mmCIF file of C-alpha atoms and ligand atoms in Angstrom:
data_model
loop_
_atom_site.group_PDB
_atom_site.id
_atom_site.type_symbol
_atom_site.label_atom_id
_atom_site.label_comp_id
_atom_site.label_asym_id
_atom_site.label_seq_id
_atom_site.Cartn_x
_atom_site.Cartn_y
_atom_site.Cartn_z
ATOM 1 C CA UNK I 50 0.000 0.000 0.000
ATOM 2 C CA UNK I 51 1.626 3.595 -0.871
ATOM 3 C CA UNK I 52 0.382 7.000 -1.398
ATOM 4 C CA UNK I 53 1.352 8.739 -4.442
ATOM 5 C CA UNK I 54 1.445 12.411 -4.130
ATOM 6 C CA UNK I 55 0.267 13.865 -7.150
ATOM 7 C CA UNK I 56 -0.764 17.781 -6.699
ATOM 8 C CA UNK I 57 0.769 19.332 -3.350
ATOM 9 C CA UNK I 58 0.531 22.938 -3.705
ATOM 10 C CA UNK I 59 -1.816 24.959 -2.330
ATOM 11 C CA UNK I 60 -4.779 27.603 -3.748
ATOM 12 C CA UNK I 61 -3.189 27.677 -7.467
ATOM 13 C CA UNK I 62 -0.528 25.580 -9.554
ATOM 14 C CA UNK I 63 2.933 26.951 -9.639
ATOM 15 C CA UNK I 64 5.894 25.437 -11.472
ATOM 16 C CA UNK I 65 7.157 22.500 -8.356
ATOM 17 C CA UNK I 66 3.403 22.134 -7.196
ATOM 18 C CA UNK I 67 0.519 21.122 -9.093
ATOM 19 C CA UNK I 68 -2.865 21.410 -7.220
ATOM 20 C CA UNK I 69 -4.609 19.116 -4.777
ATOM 21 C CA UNK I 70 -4.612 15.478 -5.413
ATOM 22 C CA UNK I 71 -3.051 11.920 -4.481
ATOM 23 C CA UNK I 72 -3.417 8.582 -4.827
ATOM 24 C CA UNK I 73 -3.969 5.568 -2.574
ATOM 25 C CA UNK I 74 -2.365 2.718 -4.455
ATOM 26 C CA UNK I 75 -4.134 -0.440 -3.296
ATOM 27 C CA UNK I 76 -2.908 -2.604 -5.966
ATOM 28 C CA UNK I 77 -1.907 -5.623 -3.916
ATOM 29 C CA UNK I 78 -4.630 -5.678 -1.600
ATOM 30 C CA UNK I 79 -7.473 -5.144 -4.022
ATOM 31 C CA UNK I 80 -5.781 -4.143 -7.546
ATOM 32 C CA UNK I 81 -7.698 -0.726 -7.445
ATOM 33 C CA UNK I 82 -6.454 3.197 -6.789
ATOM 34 C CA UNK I 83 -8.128 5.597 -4.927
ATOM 35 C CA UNK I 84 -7.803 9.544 -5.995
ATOM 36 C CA UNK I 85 -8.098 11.775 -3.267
ATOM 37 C CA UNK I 86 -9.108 14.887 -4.634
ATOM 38 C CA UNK I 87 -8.803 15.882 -8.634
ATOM 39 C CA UNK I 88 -7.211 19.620 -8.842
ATOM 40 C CA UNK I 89 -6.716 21.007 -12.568
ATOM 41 C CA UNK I 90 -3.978 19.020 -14.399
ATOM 42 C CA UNK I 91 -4.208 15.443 -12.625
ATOM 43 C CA UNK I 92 -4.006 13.946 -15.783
ATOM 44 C CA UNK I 93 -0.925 15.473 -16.885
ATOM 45 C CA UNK I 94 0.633 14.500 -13.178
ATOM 46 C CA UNK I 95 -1.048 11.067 -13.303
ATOM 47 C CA UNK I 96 1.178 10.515 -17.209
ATOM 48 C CA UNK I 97 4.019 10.445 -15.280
ATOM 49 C CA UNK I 98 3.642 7.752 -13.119
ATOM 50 C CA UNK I 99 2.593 4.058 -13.684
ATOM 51 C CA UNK I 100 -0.901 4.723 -12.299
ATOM 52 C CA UNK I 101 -3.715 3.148 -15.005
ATOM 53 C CA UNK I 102 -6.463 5.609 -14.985
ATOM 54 C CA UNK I 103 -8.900 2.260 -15.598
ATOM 55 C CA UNK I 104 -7.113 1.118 -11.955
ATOM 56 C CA UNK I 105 -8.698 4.452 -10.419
ATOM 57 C CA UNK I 106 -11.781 2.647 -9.012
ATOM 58 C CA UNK I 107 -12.992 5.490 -6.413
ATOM 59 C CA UNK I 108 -12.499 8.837 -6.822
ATOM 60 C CA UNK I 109 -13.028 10.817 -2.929
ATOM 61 C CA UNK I 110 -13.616 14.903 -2.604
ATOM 62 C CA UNK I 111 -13.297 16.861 0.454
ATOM 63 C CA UNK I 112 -14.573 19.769 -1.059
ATOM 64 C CA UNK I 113 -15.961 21.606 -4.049
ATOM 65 C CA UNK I 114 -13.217 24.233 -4.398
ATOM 66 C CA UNK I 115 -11.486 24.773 -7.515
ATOM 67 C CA UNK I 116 -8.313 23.461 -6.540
ATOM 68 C CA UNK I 117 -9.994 20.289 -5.437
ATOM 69 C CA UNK I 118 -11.963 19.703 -8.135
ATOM 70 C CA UNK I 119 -11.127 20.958 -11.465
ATOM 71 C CA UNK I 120 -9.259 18.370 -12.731
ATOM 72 C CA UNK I 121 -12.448 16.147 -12.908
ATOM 73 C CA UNK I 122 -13.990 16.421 -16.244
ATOM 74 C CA UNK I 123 -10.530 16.101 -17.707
ATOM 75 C CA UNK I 124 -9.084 13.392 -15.581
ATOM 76 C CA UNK I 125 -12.658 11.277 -16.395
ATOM 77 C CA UNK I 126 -12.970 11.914 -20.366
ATOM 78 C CA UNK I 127 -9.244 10.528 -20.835
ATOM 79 C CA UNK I 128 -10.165 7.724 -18.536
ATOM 80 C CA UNK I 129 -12.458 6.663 -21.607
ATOM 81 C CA UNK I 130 -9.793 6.830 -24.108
ATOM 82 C CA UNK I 131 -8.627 3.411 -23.255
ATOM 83 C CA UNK I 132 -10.211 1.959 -26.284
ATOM 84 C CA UNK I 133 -8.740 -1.319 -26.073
ATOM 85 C CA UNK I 134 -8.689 -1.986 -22.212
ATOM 86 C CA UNK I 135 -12.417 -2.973 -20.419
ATOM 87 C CA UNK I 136 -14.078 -0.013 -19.241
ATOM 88 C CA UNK I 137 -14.658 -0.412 -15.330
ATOM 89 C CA UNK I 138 -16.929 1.544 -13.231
ATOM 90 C CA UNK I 139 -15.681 4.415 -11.617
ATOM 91 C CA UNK I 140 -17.637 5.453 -8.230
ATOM 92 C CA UNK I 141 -16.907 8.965 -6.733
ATOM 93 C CA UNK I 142 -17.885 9.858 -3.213
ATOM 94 C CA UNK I 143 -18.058 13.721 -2.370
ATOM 95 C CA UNK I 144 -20.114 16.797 -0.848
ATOM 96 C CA UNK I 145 -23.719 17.848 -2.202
ATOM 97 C CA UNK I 146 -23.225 19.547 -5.857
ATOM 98 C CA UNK I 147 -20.535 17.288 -7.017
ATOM 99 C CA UNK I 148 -23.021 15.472 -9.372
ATOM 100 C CA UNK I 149 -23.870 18.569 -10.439
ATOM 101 C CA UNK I 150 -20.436 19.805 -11.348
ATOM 102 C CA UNK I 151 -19.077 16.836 -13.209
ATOM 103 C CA UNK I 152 -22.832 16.102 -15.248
ATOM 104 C CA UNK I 153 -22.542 19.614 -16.200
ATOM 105 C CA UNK I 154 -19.298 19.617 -17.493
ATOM 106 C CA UNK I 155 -19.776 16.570 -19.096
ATOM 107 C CA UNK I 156 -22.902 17.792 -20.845
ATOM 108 C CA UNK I 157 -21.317 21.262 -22.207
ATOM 109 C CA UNK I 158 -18.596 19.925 -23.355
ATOM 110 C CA UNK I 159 -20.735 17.225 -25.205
ATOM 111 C CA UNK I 160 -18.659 13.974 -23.794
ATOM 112 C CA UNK I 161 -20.098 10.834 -23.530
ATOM 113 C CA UNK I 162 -18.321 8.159 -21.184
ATOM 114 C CA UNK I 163 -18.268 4.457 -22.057
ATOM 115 C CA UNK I 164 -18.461 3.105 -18.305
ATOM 116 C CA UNK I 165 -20.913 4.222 -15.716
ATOM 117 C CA UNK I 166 -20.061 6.815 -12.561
ATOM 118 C CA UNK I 167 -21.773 5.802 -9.489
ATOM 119 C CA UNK I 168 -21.927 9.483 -7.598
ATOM 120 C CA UNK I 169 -22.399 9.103 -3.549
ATOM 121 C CA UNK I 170 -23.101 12.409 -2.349
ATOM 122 C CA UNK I 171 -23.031 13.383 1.014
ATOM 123 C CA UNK I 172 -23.877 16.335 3.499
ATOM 124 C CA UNK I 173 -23.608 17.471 7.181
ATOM 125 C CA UNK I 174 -26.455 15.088 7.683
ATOM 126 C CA UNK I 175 -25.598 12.173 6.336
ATOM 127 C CA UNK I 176 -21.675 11.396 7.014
ATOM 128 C CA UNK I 177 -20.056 8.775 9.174
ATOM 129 C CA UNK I 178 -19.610 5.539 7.397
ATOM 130 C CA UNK I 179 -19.538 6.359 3.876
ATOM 131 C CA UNK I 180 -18.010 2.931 2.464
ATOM 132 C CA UNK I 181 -17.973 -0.601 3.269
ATOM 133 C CA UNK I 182 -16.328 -3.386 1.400
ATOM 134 C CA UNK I 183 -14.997 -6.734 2.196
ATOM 135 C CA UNK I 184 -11.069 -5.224 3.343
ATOM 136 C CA UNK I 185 -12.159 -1.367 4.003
ATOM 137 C CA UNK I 186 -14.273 0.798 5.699
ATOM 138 C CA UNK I 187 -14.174 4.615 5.213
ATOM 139 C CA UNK I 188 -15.348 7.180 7.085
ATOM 140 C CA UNK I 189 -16.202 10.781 6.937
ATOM 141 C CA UNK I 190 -16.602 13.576 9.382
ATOM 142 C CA UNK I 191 -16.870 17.436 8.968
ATOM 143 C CA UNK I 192 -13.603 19.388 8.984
ATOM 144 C CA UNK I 193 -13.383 22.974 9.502
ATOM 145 C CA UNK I 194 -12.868 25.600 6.063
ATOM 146 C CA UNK I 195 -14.833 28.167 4.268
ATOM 147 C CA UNK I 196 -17.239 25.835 3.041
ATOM 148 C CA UNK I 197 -18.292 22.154 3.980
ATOM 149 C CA UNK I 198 -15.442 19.973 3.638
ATOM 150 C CA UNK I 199 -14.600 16.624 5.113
ATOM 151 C CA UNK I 200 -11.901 14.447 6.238
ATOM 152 C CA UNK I 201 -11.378 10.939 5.050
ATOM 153 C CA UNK I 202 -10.653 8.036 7.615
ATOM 154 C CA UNK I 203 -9.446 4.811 5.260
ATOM 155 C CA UNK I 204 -9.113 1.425 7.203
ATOM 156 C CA UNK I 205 -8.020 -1.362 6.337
ATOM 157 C CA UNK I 206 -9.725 -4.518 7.428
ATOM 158 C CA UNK I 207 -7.719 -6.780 9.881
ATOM 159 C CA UNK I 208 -5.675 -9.443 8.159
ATOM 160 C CA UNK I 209 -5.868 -12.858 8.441
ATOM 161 C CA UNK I 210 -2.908 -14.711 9.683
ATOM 162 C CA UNK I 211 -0.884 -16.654 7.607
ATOM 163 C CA UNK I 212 0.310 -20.331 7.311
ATOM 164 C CA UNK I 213 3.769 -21.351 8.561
ATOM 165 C CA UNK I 214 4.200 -23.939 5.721
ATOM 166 C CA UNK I 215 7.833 -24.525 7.099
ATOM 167 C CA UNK I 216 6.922 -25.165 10.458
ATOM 168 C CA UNK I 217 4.248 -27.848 9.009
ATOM 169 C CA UNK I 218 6.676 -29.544 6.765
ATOM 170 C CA UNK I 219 9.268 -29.535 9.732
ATOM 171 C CA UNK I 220 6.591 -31.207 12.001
ATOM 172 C CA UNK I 221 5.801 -34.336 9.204
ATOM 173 C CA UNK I 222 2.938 -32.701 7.558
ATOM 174 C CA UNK I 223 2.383 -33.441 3.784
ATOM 175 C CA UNK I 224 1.964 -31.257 1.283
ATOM 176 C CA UNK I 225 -1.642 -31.162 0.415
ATOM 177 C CA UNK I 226 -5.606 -31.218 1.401
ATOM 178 C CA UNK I 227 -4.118 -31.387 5.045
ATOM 179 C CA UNK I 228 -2.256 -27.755 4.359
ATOM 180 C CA UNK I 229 -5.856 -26.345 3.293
ATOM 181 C CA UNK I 230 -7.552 -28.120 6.367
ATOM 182 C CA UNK I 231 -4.896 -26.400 9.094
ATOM 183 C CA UNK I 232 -4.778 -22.968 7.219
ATOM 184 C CA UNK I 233 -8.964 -22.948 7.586
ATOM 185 C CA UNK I 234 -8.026 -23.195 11.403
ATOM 186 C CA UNK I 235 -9.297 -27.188 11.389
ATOM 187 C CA UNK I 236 -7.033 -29.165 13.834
ATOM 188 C CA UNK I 237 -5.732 -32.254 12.440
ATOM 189 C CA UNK I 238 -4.218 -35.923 13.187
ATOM 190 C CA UNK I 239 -1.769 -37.424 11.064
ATOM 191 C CA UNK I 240 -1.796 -41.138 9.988
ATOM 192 C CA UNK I 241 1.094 -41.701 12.748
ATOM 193 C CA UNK I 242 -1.761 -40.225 15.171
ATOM 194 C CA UNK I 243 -0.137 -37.084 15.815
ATOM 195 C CA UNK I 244 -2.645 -34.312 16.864
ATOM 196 C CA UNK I 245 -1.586 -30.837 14.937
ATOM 197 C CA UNK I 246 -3.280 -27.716 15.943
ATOM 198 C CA UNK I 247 -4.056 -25.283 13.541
ATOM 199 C CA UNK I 248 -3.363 -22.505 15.866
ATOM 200 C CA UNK I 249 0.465 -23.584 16.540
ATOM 201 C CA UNK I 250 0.845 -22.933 12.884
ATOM 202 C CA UNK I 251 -0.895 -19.679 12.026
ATOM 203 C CA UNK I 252 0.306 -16.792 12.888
ATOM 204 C CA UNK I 253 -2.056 -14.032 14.845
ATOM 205 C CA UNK I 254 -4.095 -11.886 12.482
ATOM 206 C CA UNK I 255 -2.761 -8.642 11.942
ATOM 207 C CA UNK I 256 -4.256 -5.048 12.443
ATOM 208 C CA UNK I 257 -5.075 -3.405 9.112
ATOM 209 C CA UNK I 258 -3.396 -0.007 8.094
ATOM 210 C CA UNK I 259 -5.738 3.672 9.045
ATOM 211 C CA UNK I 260 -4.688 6.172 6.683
ATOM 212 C CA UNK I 261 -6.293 9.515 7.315
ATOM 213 C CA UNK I 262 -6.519 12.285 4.376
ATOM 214 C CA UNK I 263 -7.740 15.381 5.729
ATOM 215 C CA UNK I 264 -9.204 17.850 3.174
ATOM 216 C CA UNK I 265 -8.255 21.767 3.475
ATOM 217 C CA UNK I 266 -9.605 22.944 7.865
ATOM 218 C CA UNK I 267 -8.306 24.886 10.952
ATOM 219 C CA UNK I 268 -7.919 23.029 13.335
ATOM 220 C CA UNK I 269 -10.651 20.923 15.017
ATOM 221 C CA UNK I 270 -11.694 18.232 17.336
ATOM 222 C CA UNK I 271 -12.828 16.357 13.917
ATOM 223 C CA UNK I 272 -9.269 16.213 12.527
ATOM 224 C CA UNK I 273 -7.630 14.191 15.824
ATOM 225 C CA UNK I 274 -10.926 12.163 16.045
ATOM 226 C CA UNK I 275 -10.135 10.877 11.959
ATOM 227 C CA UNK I 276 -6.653 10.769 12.568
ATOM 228 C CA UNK I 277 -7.021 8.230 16.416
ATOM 229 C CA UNK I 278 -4.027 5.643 15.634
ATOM 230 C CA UNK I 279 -3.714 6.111 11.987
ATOM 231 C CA UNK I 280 -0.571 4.953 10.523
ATOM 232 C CA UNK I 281 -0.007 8.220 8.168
ATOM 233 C CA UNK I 282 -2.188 11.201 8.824
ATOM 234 C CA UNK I 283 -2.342 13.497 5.377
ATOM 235 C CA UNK I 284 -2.669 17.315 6.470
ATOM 236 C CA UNK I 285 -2.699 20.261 5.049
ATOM 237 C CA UNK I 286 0.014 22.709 6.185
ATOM 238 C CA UNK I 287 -0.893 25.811 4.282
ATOM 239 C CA UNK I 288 1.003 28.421 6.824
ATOM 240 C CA UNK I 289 3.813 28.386 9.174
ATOM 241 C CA UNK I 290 4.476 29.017 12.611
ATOM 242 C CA UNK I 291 3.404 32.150 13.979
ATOM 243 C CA UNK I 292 0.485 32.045 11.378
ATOM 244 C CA UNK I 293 -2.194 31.172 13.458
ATOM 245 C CA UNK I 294 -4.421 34.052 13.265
ATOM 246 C CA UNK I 295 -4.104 34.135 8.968
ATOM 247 C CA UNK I 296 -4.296 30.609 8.708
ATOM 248 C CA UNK I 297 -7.868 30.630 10.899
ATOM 249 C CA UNK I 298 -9.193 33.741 9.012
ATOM 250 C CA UNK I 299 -8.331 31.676 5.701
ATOM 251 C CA UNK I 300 -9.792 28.784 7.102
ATOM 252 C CA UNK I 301 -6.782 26.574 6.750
ATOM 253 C CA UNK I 302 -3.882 25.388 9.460
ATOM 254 C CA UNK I 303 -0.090 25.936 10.349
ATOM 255 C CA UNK I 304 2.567 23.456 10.263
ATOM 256 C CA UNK I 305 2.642 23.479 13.986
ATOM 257 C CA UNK I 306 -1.626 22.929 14.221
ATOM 258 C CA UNK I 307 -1.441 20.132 11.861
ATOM 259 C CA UNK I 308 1.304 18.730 14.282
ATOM 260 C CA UNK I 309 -0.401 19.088 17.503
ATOM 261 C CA UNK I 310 -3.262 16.853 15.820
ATOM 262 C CA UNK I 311 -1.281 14.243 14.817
ATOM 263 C CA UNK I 312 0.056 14.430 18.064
ATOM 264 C CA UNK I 313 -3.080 14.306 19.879
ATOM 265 C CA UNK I 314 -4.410 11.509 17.779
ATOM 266 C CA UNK I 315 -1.881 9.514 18.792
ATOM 267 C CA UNK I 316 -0.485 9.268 15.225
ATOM 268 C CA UNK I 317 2.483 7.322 13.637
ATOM 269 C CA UNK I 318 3.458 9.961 10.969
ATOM 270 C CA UNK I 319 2.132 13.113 9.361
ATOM 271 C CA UNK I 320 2.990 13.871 6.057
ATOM 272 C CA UNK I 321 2.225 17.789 5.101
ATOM 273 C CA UNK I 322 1.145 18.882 2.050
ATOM 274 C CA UNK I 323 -1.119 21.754 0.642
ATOM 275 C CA UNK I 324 2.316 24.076 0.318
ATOM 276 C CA UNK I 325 1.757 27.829 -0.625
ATOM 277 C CA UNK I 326 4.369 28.373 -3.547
ATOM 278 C CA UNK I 327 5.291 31.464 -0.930
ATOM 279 C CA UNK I 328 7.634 28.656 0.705
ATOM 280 C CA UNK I 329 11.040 28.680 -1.023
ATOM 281 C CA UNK I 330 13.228 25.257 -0.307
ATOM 282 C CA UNK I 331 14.550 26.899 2.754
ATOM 283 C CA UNK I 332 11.094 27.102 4.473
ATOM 284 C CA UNK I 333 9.819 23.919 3.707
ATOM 285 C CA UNK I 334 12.593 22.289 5.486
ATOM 286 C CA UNK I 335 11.764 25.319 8.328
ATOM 287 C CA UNK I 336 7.802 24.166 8.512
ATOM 288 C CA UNK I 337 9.617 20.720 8.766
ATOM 289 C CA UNK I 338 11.890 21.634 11.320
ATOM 290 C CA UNK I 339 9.294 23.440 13.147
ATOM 291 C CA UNK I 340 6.682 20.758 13.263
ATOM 292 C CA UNK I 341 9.230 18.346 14.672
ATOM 293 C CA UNK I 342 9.168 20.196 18.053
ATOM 294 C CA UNK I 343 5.369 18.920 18.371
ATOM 295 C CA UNK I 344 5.236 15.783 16.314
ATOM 296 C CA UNK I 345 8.711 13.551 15.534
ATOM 297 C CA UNK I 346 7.655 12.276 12.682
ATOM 298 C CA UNK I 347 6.835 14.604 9.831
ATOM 299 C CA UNK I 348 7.636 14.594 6.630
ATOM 300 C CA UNK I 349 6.682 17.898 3.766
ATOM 301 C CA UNK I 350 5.945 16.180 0.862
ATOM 302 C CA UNK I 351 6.678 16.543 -2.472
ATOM 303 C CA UNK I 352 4.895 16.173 -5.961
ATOM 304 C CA UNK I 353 5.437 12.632 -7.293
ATOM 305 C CA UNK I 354 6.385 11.554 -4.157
ATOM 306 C CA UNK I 355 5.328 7.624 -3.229
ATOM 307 C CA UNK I 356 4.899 6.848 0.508
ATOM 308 C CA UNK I 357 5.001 3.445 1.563
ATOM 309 C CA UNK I 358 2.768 2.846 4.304
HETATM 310 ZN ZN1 ZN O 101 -10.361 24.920 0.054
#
């Protein structure tokens, strides 16, 4: 599982930053991607990596600003272009109007998509569990910006233990029907009449990943309640320290705000994005520096940039 930065700039474009969006790469757990967020010029950002637009399964807003959203009607048009692969379904989960924006757009500009877009609109009223599939559940809760916008809470089913095929050879097991019999947690006796137990051989199930992609806030109670445990915790950083009063007129958060939640939350990292192109090279390892003194480990990223989680 990795995170693919794709747009980390803030507001508008500038020459190192595109605008908002990244990518959950799920492609061994379920062979699917998941866009967070489809600023102006995806596309273009998406060419230069090895991410399939027909892979991009669910596409997730936080909110309807430009920067956030633009990239849509391009991003799903060239998605169709794929004459010779199958054309999947594409399913996009965001606030009220987002139906509205990308059927529009569609319409205008008189294109016609050859797969199906399930929309799953949402509003104050009706967030919480917004997803549920066999490995993942996501969630959504209210964030705090200029208009509604929402945080993301991804997790990961737990994982089932796995077989210690070594340990079962070493203890006289055959290969075989008796391998599928222990591994389905079905104790066993060999024909010598010794007794295996299929838990002596599988190891404990392990906790799934939470990955928590916060869309553009101040800071609130919401964030650290989306970001409890979570293995990365995505958050805007749109100011510095000492920016506290700008950042909350602007409805966005400081380095040092964005650290304090991940630090309430209990997170394992924070990775910063949303960067104002005011931040020259020096800065950025400044809001870096500066966040440290809250949170240990934070990371500014970078478009392009793949995360390993
Ligand atoms: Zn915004």
């Amino acid at each position: 599982m990795d995170i693919q930065f794709l747009g980390t700039g803030a507001g508008q474009p500038s020459k190192a930053r595109n605008v908002s969006s990244l990518a959950l790469k799920l492609l061994d757990e379920i062979n699917e991607v998941w866009l967070f967020d489809c600023g102006e010029g995806t596309q273009n950002r998406i060419l230069e990596t090895t991410i399939r637009p027909r892979k991009v399964s669910k596409i997730f807003i936080t909110h309807l600003h430009g920067d956030h959203i633009f990239g849509l009607p391009g991003f799903l048009s060239s998605r169709a272009f794929q004459a010779n692969e199958e054309q999947t379904d594409l399913d996009i989960y965001g606030p009220q109007g987002i139906k509205s924006f990308v059927l529009t757009s569609l319409r205008v500009s008189g294109s016609r998509l050859p797969y199906r877009i399930h929309f799953h609109e949402f509003d104050q009223d009706s967030l919480g569990k917004i997803l549920e599939t066999d490995k993942f559940t996501v969630y959504a809760e209210e964030l705090d910006h200029t208009i509604f916008c929402v945080g993301y809470r991804v997790m990961q089913k737990d994982l089932e233990g796995t077989l210690d095929a070594e340990k079962l050879k070493a203890a006289g097991v055959p290969f075989g029907p008796l391998f599928g019999k222990i591994k389905n947690g079905q104790d066993v006796v060999l024909e010598d009449g010794t007794a295996i137990k299929a838990a002596d051989y599988i190891s404990a199930p392990r906790p799934g990943k939470i990955i928590t992609i916060l869309g553009d806030t101040r800071k609130t109670n919401a964030s650290v309640r989306l970001a409890v445990n979570a293995d990365v915790l995505v958050h805007e950083s749109t100011y510095g320290k000492g920016d506290e009063k700008i950042a909350r007129n602007h409805g966005h958060s400081t380095n040092m705000q964005a650290a304090q939640v991940a630090a309430e939350a209990g997170a394992k990292r924070l990775l910063l994005n949303h960067i104002s192109a005011r931040f020259l090279s020096k800065d950025i390892s400044q809001l870096k520096k500066d966040a440290t003194t809250v949170f240990e480990n934070v990371h500014v990223v970078k478009d392009l940039e793949e995360v390993e989680i």
